[in-house]
C-alpha atoms as a printed R data frame, in Angstrom:
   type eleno elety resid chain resno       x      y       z
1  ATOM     1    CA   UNK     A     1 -24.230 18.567 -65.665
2  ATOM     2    CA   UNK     A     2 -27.474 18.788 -66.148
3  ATOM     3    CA   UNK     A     3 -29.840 18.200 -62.989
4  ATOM     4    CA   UNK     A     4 -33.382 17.757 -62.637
5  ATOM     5    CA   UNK     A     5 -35.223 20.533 -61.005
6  ATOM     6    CA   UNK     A     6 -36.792 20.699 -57.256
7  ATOM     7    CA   UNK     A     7 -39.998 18.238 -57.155
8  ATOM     8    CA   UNK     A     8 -39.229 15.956 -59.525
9  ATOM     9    CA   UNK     A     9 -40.078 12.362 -59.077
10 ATOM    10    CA   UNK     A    10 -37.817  9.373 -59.781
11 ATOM    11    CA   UNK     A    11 -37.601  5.402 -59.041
12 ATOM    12    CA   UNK     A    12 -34.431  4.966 -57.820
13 ATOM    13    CA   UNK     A    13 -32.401  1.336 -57.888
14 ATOM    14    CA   UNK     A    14 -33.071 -0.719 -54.995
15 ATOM    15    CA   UNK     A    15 -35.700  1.799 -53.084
16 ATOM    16    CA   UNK     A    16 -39.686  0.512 -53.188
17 ATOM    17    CA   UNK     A    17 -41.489  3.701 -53.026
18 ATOM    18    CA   UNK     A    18 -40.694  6.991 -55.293
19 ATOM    19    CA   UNK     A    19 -38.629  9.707 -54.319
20 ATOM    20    CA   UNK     A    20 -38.748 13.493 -55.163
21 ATOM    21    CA   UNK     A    21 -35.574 15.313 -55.527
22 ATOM    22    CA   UNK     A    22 -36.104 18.795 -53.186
23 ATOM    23    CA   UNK     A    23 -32.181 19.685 -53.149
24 ATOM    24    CA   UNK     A    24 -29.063 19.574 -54.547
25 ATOM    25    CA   UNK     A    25 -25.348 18.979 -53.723
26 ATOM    26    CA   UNK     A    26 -25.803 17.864 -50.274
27 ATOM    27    CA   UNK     A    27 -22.812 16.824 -48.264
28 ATOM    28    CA   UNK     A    28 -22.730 13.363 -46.162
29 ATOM    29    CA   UNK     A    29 -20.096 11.146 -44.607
30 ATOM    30    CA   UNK     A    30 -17.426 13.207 -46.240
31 ATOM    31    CA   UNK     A    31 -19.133 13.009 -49.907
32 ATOM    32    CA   UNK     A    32 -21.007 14.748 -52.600
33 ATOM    33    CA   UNK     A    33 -24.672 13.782 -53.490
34 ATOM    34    CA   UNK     A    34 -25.821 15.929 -56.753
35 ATOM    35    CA   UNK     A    35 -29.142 15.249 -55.281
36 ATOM    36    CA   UNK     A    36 -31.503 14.654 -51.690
37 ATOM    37    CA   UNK     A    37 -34.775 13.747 -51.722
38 ATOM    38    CA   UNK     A    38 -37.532 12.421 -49.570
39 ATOM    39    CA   UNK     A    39 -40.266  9.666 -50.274
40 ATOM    40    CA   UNK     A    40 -42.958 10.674 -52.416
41 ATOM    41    CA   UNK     A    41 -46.094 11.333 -51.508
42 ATOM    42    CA   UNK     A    42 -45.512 11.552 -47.356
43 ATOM    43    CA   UNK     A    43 -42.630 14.004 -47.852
44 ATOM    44    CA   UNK     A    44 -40.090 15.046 -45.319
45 ATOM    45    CA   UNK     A    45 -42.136 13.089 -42.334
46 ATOM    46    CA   UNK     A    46 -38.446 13.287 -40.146
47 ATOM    47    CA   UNK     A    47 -34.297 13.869 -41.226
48 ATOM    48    CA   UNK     A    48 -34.100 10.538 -41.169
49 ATOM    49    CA   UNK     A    49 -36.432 10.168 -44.643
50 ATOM    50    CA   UNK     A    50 -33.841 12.164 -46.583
51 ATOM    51    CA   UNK     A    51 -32.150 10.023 -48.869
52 ATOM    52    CA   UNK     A    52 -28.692 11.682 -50.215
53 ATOM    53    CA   UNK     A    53 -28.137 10.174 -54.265
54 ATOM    54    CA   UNK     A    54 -26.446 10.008 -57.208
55 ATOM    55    CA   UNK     A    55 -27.131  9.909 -60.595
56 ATOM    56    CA   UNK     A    56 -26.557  6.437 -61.074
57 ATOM    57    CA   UNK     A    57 -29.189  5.325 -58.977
58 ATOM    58    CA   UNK     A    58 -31.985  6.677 -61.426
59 ATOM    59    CA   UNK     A    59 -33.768  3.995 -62.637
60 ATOM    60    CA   UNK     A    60 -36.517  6.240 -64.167
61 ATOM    61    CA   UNK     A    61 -38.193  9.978 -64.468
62 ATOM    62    CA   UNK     A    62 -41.720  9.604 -63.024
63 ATOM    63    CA   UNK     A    63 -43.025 13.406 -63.169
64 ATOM    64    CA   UNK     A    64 -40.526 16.516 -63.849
65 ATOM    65    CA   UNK     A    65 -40.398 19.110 -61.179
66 ATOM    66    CA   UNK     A    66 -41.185 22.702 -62.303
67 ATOM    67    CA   UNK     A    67 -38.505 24.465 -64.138
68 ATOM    68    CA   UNK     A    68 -38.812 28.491 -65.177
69 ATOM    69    CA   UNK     A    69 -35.457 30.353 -66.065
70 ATOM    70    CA   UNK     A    70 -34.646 31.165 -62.270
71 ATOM    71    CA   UNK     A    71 -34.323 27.421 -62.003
72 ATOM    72    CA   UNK     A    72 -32.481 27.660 -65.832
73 ATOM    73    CA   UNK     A    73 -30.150 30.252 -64.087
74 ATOM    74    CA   UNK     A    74 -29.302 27.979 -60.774
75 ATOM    75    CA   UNK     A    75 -28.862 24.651 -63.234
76 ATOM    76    CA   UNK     A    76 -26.199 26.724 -64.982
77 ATOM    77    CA   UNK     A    77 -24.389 28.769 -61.881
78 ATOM    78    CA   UNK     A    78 -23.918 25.024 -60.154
79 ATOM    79    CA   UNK     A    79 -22.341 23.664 -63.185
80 ATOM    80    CA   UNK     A    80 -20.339 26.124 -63.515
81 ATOM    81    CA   UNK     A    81 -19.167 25.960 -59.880
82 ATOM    82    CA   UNK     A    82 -18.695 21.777 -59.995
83 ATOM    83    CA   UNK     A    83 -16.719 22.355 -63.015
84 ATOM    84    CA   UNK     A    84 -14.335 25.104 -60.987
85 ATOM    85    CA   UNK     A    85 -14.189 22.380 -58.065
86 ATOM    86    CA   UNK     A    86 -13.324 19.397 -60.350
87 ATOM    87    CA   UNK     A    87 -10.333 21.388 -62.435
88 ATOM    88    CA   UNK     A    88  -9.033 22.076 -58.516
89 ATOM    89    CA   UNK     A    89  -8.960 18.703 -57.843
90 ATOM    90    CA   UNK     A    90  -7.115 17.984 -61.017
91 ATOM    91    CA   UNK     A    91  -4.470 20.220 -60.300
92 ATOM    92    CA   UNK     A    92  -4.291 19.216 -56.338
93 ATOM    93    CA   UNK     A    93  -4.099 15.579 -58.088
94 ATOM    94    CA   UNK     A    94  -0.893 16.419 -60.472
């Protein structure tokens, strides 16, 4: 899966105020986010302004984060990873 890079900017369903994406696969309440963010422009004011999400919940790409081939390399290492983690499940599931 493809994920936007660190400091993008997206409208996300249902929130007011942008949000930029500043990590990925976060944990919370026993499930997987592919992204976190925080409001955009005050930033990470407190924990409480992280926002854990999904890809569903983009409404719309504002401004894409910076992306050079370290970030190239990361995008592709995590994909491979989820991919390991989903055939796991499918087996665990059988």
């Amino acid at each position: 899966m493809k994920l936007y890079p660190i400091g993008t900017i997206v409208h996300l369903k249902g929130i007011a105020h942008p949000i930029m994406i500043i990590g990925f696969y976060q944990v919370y309440e026993e499930k997987v986010y592919e992204y976190v963010g925080v409001p955009y422009p005050t930033g990470l004011v407190s924990t409480n302004s992280m926002i854990a999400f999904r890809p569903p919940l983009i409404e719309a790409l504002l401004a894409k984060g910076y992306e050079d081939e370290n970030a190239k390399k990361l995008d592709r290492a995590m994909d491979r990873i989820v991919s390991g983690i989903s055939a796991m499940h499918k087996k665990e599931a059988v």
